[in-house]
């Protein structure tokens, strides 16, 4: 399972995960031996088709959907874009409003901004200081012309779990489509499209130990979306293009393993995450956990290290073999503080001093012990630097 270099401590599983050995083995025959185009009538094609069908069953099973409701895409980003652009394009022209939140992944936020350029009005509902959206705020944002509500399940930076079931009921009452980006909750919490009450739901293989470049959009039977690409009749006319057979096979295997192993994996990972969090918040002064600590996935902790620059800390930790993330976006050369932390009400300085540690199946107790030994002195060293010295580190 562990493909990360032995000495290195990879704590960035929310960014991506290594491909599970079993997943890799399931994929390998579909590159060169069983290379058929799943749309071909001959036996090569049929082998590809049946592999794609089996994977579709596993992915559907992971989220409680019917196989026909799964549309394979090139990843979570495409699934999010297909959900937003596809449902707006399929809607009645007089309806011109969508609702989303201020803490969505850029795949939703930037798609919503692009829709604004096309004349769609977008309400960005904010979150509480705990990083959780209030369903009543979603209800208040509804208008007669609302087409779609899009709210993520687990936030990628904080791990906080949004009240999707409640928002699903609000969307159903208002007869508005409901999309959920479940990329970070898949494999971490039970997912059931019926109880969540969603019309559309995005997932991605590389966040659950599958390959990069493959994902899926769940499209509830009866929910209409316009395809965003034009080509053949693949994926029941919802997403054309020759199927990425090895990728889809890998996604299917990853979904199967996630379904079987989720509870056991979660329990072990939560113990390690809590140990790391406890140690850092008790050994160091002025360290705060960002986001609700009980309503979150088991593998994520986001910590504000007051007085230390997050970017400088990230680089200093990387030099000592620890990989983590700031959640900040690097746009046009300048590092912007995380939009998620700002939406929670953190100051720009607090947001800039925050780091996300996300654990996974390869994380060992020994790695957490080493992280606990390395991180505090590194934070103290950076805190001792003057703000001027800190800004020099930033500038490099
Ligand atoms: C990673 C991620 C995505 C994007 O998925 P890709 O497969 O990398 O395109 C979308 N949403 C969330 C919440 C994510 O964490």
Coordinates of C-alpha atoms and ligand atoms in Angstrom, one line a residue:
X1 CA 0.0 0.0 0.0
X2 CA 2.8 2.4 0.9
X3 CA 4.3 3.9 -2.2
X4 CA 5.6 7.1 -0.6
X5 CA 9.4 7.2 0.1
X6 CA 10.0 5.6 3.4
X7 CA 11.5 8.6 5.2
X8 CA 9.1 11.1 3.8
X9 CA 5.9 11.9 5.8
X10 CA 3.1 12.5 3.3
X11 CA 0.2 14.3 5.1
X12 CA -1.6 15.6 2.0
X13 CA -4.0 12.9 1.2
X14 CA -6.8 15.4 0.5
X15 CA -4.7 16.7 -2.4
X16 CA -4.3 13.2 -3.8
X17 CA -3.7 9.6 -2.8
X18 CA -1.3 6.9 -4.1
X19 CA -2.9 4.3 -6.3
X20 CA -3.6 1.2 -4.2
X21 CA -1.6 -1.9 -5.3
X22 CA -4.8 -3.9 -6.0
X23 CA -6.2 -1.0 -8.0
X24 CA -3.1 -0.9 -10.1
X25 CA -3.2 -4.6 -10.7
X26 CA -6.8 -4.5 -11.8
X27 CA -5.9 -1.7 -14.3
X28 CA -2.8 -3.2 -15.9
X29 CA -4.5 -5.7 -18.3
X30 CA -6.6 -2.8 -19.8
X31 CA -3.6 -0.9 -21.2
X32 CA -2.1 -3.4 -23.7
X33 CA -3.9 -6.8 -23.6
X34 CA -7.5 -5.8 -23.3
X35 CA -7.1 -2.5 -25.1
X36 CA -10.4 -2.7 -27.0
X37 CA -12.7 0.4 -27.5
X38 CA -15.7 -0.3 -25.2
X39 CA -17.9 0.9 -28.1
X40 CA -16.7 -1.7 -30.6
X41 CA -19.0 -4.6 -31.4
X42 CA -16.2 -7.2 -31.6
X43 CA -14.9 -9.3 -28.7
X44 CA -12.1 -6.8 -27.9
X45 CA -14.7 -4.2 -27.5
X46 CA -17.0 -6.5 -25.5
X47 CA -14.2 -7.1 -23.0
X48 CA -13.8 -3.4 -22.5
X49 CA -17.5 -2.9 -22.3
X50 CA -18.0 -5.5 -19.6
X51 CA -15.1 -4.1 -17.6
X52 CA -16.6 -0.6 -17.7
X53 CA -20.0 -2.1 -16.8
X54 CA -18.6 -3.9 -13.7
X55 CA -16.8 -0.7 -12.6
X56 CA -20.1 1.3 -13.1
X57 CA -21.8 -1.2 -10.7
X58 CA -19.1 -0.7 -8.1
X59 CA -19.1 3.1 -8.3
X60 CA -22.9 3.1 -8.2
X61 CA -22.8 0.8 -5.1
X62 CA -20.5 3.2 -3.3
X63 CA -23.1 6.0 -3.4
X64 CA -26.3 4.0 -3.4
X65 CA -27.1 4.8 -7.0
X66 CA -28.3 2.8 -10.0
X67 CA -25.5 2.0 -12.5
X68 CA -27.4 3.9 -15.3
X69 CA -27.2 7.1 -13.2
X70 CA -23.4 7.1 -13.2
X71 CA -21.7 9.3 -15.9
X72 CA -17.9 8.7 -16.0
X73 CA -15.9 11.9 -16.5
X74 CA -12.2 13.0 -16.5
X75 CA -12.4 13.7 -12.8
X76 CA -14.1 15.7 -10.0
X77 CA -13.5 19.0 -11.8
X78 CA -15.3 17.9 -15.0
X79 CA -18.1 16.3 -12.9
X80 CA -18.6 19.7 -11.1
X81 CA -18.6 21.6 -14.3
X82 CA -21.0 19.2 -16.0
X83 CA -23.4 19.5 -13.0
X84 CA -23.4 23.3 -13.0
X85 CA -23.2 24.1 -16.7
X86 CA -25.3 21.1 -17.7
X87 CA -28.2 21.8 -15.4
X88 CA -28.2 25.5 -16.2
X89 CA -28.2 24.7 -20.0
X90 CA -31.1 22.2 -19.6
X91 CA -33.2 24.7 -17.6
X92 CA -36.0 26.9 -18.7
X93 CA -34.5 30.1 -20.1
X94 CA -36.5 32.3 -17.7
X95 CA -34.7 30.8 -14.7
X96 CA -31.4 32.5 -14.1
X97 CA -30.2 31.9 -10.5
X98 CA -28.1 29.4 -8.7
X99 CA -27.0 29.1 -5.1
X100 CA -23.7 27.8 -3.8
X101 CA -21.4 28.5 -0.8
X102 CA -18.3 30.5 -0.2
X103 CA -16.3 27.5 0.8
X104 CA -16.6 25.3 -2.4
X105 CA -13.7 23.8 -4.2
X106 CA -12.5 26.0 -7.1
X107 CA -14.1 23.5 -9.5
X108 CA -17.5 24.7 -8.4
X109 CA -16.6 28.3 -7.5
X110 CA -14.9 29.1 -10.7
X111 CA -17.6 27.4 -12.7
X112 CA -20.2 29.5 -10.9
X113 CA -18.1 32.7 -11.7
X114 CA -18.0 31.7 -15.4
X115 CA -21.8 31.3 -15.3
X116 CA -22.0 34.8 -13.9
X117 CA -20.2 36.0 -17.0
X118 CA -23.0 34.4 -19.0
X119 CA -25.7 36.3 -17.1
X120 CA -26.6 33.8 -14.4
X121 CA -27.0 35.3 -11.0
X122 CA -25.1 33.4 -8.2
X123 CA -25.7 33.7 -4.5
X124 CA -22.6 32.6 -2.5
X125 CA -23.9 31.6 0.9
X126 CA -21.3 32.0 3.7
X127 CA -20.6 29.7 6.6
X128 CA -20.4 30.0 10.4
X129 CA -17.2 30.4 12.3
X130 CA -17.1 26.6 12.5
X131 CA -16.9 26.2 8.7
X132 CA -20.5 24.8 8.4
X133 CA -23.3 26.3 6.2
X134 CA -26.6 26.9 7.8
X135 CA -29.4 25.3 5.8
X136 CA -31.7 28.2 6.6
X137 CA -29.3 30.5 4.8
X138 CA -29.8 28.3 1.7
X139 CA -33.6 28.4 2.1
X140 CA -33.5 32.3 2.4
X141 CA -31.4 32.5 -0.8
X142 CA -34.1 30.7 -2.8
X143 CA -35.9 32.6 -5.5
X144 CA -38.6 31.6 -8.0
X145 CA -36.0 31.6 -10.7
X146 CA -33.5 29.4 -8.9
X147 CA -32.3 26.5 -11.0
X148 CA -29.7 24.8 -8.8
X149 CA -28.2 24.6 -5.3
X150 CA -24.6 23.3 -5.2
X151 CA -23.1 22.5 -1.7
X152 CA -20.1 20.3 -1.1
X153 CA -20.3 17.4 1.4
X154 CA -16.9 17.4 3.2
X155 CA -14.8 20.5 2.8
X156 CA -11.3 19.7 1.4
X157 CA -9.5 22.2 3.6
X158 CA -11.2 21.7 6.9
X159 CA -12.9 18.3 6.6
X160 CA -16.1 19.8 7.9
X161 CA -19.3 17.9 6.8
X162 CA -22.1 20.1 5.5
X163 CA -25.8 19.3 6.4
X164 CA -26.5 17.9 3.0
X165 CA -29.7 15.9 4.0
X166 CA -31.3 19.1 5.3
X167 CA -30.4 21.1 2.3
X168 CA -31.7 18.2 0.1
X169 CA -35.1 18.5 1.8
X170 CA -35.1 22.3 1.2
X171 CA -34.2 21.8 -2.5
X172 CA -36.9 19.1 -2.9
X173 CA -39.6 21.3 -1.4
X174 CA -38.6 24.2 -3.7
X175 CA -38.4 21.8 -6.7
X176 CA -34.8 23.0 -7.4
X177 CA -32.0 20.7 -8.5
X178 CA -29.4 19.9 -5.9
X179 CA -25.8 19.1 -6.7
X180 CA -23.2 18.0 -4.1
X181 CA -19.5 17.8 -4.5
X182 CA -18.7 14.6 -2.5
X183 CA -15.1 14.3 -3.8
X184 CA -13.7 14.6 -0.2
X185 CA -16.4 12.5 1.6
X186 CA -16.3 9.5 -0.7
X187 CA -14.6 6.6 1.0
X188 CA -14.6 8.6 4.3
X189 CA -18.3 8.7 5.3
X190 CA -21.2 6.6 4.1
X191 CA -22.7 8.0 1.0
X192 CA -26.2 7.4 -0.1
X193 CA -27.8 9.6 -2.8
X194 CA -31.3 8.7 -1.6
X195 CA -30.8 9.9 2.0
X196 CA -28.7 12.9 0.9
X197 CA -31.6 13.9 -1.4
X198 CA -29.3 15.0 -4.3
X199 CA -30.0 15.1 -8.0
X200 CA -26.3 15.4 -8.9
X201 CA -23.2 14.3 -7.0
X202 CA -19.5 14.4 -8.0
X203 CA -16.8 12.0 -7.0
X204 CA -13.2 11.5 -8.1
X205 CA -11.0 8.3 -8.2
X206 CA -7.6 9.8 -7.2
X207 CA -9.0 10.9 -3.8
X208 CA -9.9 7.3 -2.9
X209 CA -6.6 5.5 -4.0
X210 CA -7.6 5.3 -7.6
X211 CA -6.0 6.8 -10.6
X212 CA -5.9 10.5 -11.6
X213 CA -8.0 11.7 -14.5
X214 CA -11.2 9.8 -13.8
X215 CA -14.3 10.6 -11.9
X216 CA -18.0 10.5 -12.1
X217 CA -21.2 12.5 -11.9
X218 CA -24.2 10.8 -10.5
X219 CA -27.3 12.1 -12.4
X220 CA -30.6 11.0 -10.8
X221 CA -33.0 9.3 -13.2
X222 CA -35.3 12.1 -14.5
X223 CA -32.8 14.9 -13.8
X224 CA -31.9 16.6 -17.1
X225 CA -28.5 18.0 -17.9
X226 CA -27.2 19.2 -21.3
X227 CA -23.9 17.5 -22.3
X228 CA -21.0 20.0 -22.3
X229 CA -19.0 18.2 -25.0
X230 CA -20.2 17.1 -28.4
X231 CA -19.2 13.7 -29.9
X232 CA -20.4 10.1 -29.9
X233 CA -23.2 8.6 -27.9
X234 CA -21.1 7.5 -24.9
X235 CA -22.4 7.5 -21.3
X236 CA -26.1 7.6 -22.5
X237 CA -25.5 10.8 -24.5
X238 CA -24.4 12.7 -21.4
X239 CA -20.6 12.7 -21.9
X240 CA -19.1 11.7 -25.2
X241 CA -15.6 10.4 -25.8
X242 CA -14.0 6.9 -25.9
X243 CA -14.1 5.6 -22.3
X244 CA -10.9 5.7 -20.3
X245 CA -11.2 1.9 -19.7
X246 CA -8.1 1.4 -17.5
X247 CA -9.0 4.5 -15.5
X248 CA -12.6 3.5 -15.1
X249 CA -11.5 -0.1 -14.1
X250 CA -9.2 1.4 -11.5
X251 CA -12.0 3.7 -10.2
X252 CA -14.3 0.7 -9.9
X253 CA -11.7 -1.3 -7.9
X254 CA -11.0 1.8 -5.7
X255 CA -14.7 2.2 -5.0
X256 CA -15.1 -1.4 -4.2
X257 CA -12.2 -1.3 -1.7
X258 CA -13.5 2.0 -0.2
X259 CA -16.9 0.4 0.4
X260 CA -15.4 -2.7 2.1
X261 CA -12.7 -1.0 4.2
X262 CA -14.1 2.4 5.0
X263 CA -15.1 1.9 8.7
X264 CA -11.9 0.1 9.7
X265 CA -9.7 2.6 7.8
X266 CA -11.5 5.5 9.3
X267 CA -11.2 4.3 12.9
X268 CA -7.4 3.9 12.6
X269 CA -6.9 7.2 10.8
X270 CA -9.0 9.1 13.3
X271 CA -6.8 7.9 16.2
X272 CA -3.6 9.1 14.4
X273 CA -5.2 12.5 13.4
X274 CA -6.4 13.1 16.9
X275 CA -3.0 12.2 18.4
X276 CA -1.3 14.7 16.0
X277 CA -3.8 17.4 16.8
X278 CA -3.7 16.9 20.6
X279 CA 0.1 17.0 20.6
X280 CA 0.4 20.1 18.4
X281 CA -2.3 22.0 20.3
X282 CA -0.8 21.1 23.7
X283 CA 2.9 21.4 23.1
X284 CA 2.6 24.7 21.3
X285 CA 0.9 27.8 22.6
X286 CA -1.6 29.7 20.4
X287 CA -2.5 26.9 18.0
X288 CA -6.1 26.7 17.1
X289 CA -8.1 24.1 15.2
X290 CA -10.0 25.6 12.3
X291 CA -13.5 24.3 11.8
X292 CA -16.0 22.2 13.7
X293 CA -14.1 19.3 15.5
X294 CA -16.9 16.9 15.7
X295 CA -18.7 17.3 12.4
X296 CA -15.8 16.5 10.1
X297 CA -14.1 13.6 8.3
X298 CA -11.6 11.5 10.3
X299 CA -8.5 12.3 8.4
X300 CA -8.2 16.1 8.3
X301 CA -7.0 18.7 10.7
X302 CA -6.5 22.4 9.8
X303 CA -4.5 24.4 12.3
X304 CA -3.7 28.1 12.7
X305 CA -0.2 28.6 14.1
X306 CA -0.5 32.3 15.1
X307 CA 2.6 34.2 14.3
X308 CA 4.1 31.8 11.8
X309 CA 3.6 32.2 8.1
X310 CA 1.9 29.2 6.6
X311 CA 3.9 29.3 3.4
X312 CA 7.2 29.6 5.2
X313 CA 6.1 26.8 7.5
X314 CA 5.1 24.5 4.7
X315 CA 8.5 25.0 3.0
X316 CA 10.4 24.5 6.2
X317 CA 8.4 21.3 6.9
X318 CA 8.9 20.0 3.4
X319 CA 12.7 20.4 3.8
X320 CA 12.4 18.1 6.8
X321 CA 10.3 15.6 4.9
X322 CA 6.8 16.5 5.8
X323 CA 4.3 17.3 3.0
X324 CA 1.2 19.3 4.0
X325 CA -0.9 22.1 2.4
X326 CA -1.8 25.7 3.1
X327 CA -5.1 25.6 1.2
X328 CA -4.1 28.9 -0.3
X329 CA -4.4 29.5 -4.0
X330 CA -1.5 30.8 -5.9
X331 CA -2.9 33.2 -8.4
X332 CA -0.9 35.5 -10.6
X333 CA 2.3 35.0 -8.6
X334 CA 0.7 36.2 -5.3
X335 CA -0.3 33.8 -2.6
X336 CA -3.9 34.5 -1.6
X337 CA -5.1 33.4 1.8
X338 CA -7.6 30.5 1.8
X339 CA -11.1 31.6 0.7
X340 CA -12.5 29.0 3.1
X341 CA -10.8 30.4 6.1
X342 CA -11.7 34.0 5.2
X343 CA -15.3 32.9 4.8
X344 CA -15.3 31.5 8.3
X345 CA -14.2 34.9 9.6
X346 CA -10.5 34.4 10.1
X347 CA -8.4 37.5 9.5
X348 CA -6.0 37.4 6.5
X349 CA -3.1 36.9 8.9
X350 CA -4.8 34.0 10.7
X351 CA -5.6 32.4 7.4
X352 CA -2.1 32.8 6.2
X353 CA -0.8 31.1 9.3
X354 CA -2.9 28.0 8.8
X355 CA -1.9 24.5 7.5
X356 CA -3.9 21.5 6.6
X357 CA -2.7 18.0 7.5
X358 CA -4.6 15.2 5.9
X359 CA -3.8 11.6 6.7
X360 CA -4.5 8.4 4.8
X361 CA -4.1 4.7 4.5
X362 CA -0.3 4.9 4.3
X363 CA 0.0 7.1 7.5
X364 CA 1.8 5.2 10.2
X365 CA 2.0 5.7 14.0
X366 CA 5.8 6.2 13.6
X367 CA 5.2 9.0 11.0
X368 CA 2.9 10.8 13.4
X369 CA 5.5 10.5 16.2
X370 CA 8.1 12.0 13.9
X371 CA 5.7 14.8 12.8
X372 CA 5.0 15.6 16.4
X373 CA 8.8 15.8 17.0
X374 CA 9.5 18.0 13.9
X375 CA 6.6 20.4 13.7
X376 CA 6.7 22.3 17.1
X377 CA 10.4 23.4 17.0
X378 CA 9.9 24.5 13.3
X379 CA 6.9 26.6 14.3
X380 CA 8.8 28.1 17.2
X381 CA 11.8 28.9 14.9
X382 CA 9.5 30.7 12.5
X383 CA 7.7 32.6 15.2
X384 CA 11.0 33.9 16.4
X385 CA 11.6 35.5 13.1
X386 CA 10.6 39.1 12.8
X387 CA 7.6 39.9 10.5
X388 CA 10.2 41.4 8.2
X389 CA 12.2 38.3 8.1
X390 CA 9.0 36.3 7.5
X391 CA 8.1 38.5 4.5
X392 CA 11.6 37.9 3.0
X393 CA 10.8 34.1 3.2
X394 CA 7.5 34.8 1.4
X395 CA 9.2 36.8 -1.3
X396 CA 11.6 34.0 -2.3
Ligands
LIG1 C1 -9.9 17.3 -5.6 C2 -11.2 17.9 -5.5 C3 -12.0 18.2 -6.7 C4 -11.4 18.0 -8.1 O1 -11.3 16.7 -8.5 P1 -10.2 16.3 -9.6 O2 -10.5 14.9 -9.9 O3 -8.9 16.5 -9.1 O4 -10.5 17.2 -10.8 C5 -13.2 18.7 -6.6 N1 -13.8 18.9 -5.4 C6 -13.1 18.7 -4.3 C7 -13.8 18.9 -3.0 C8 -11.9 18.1 -4.3 O5 -11.2 17.9 -3.1

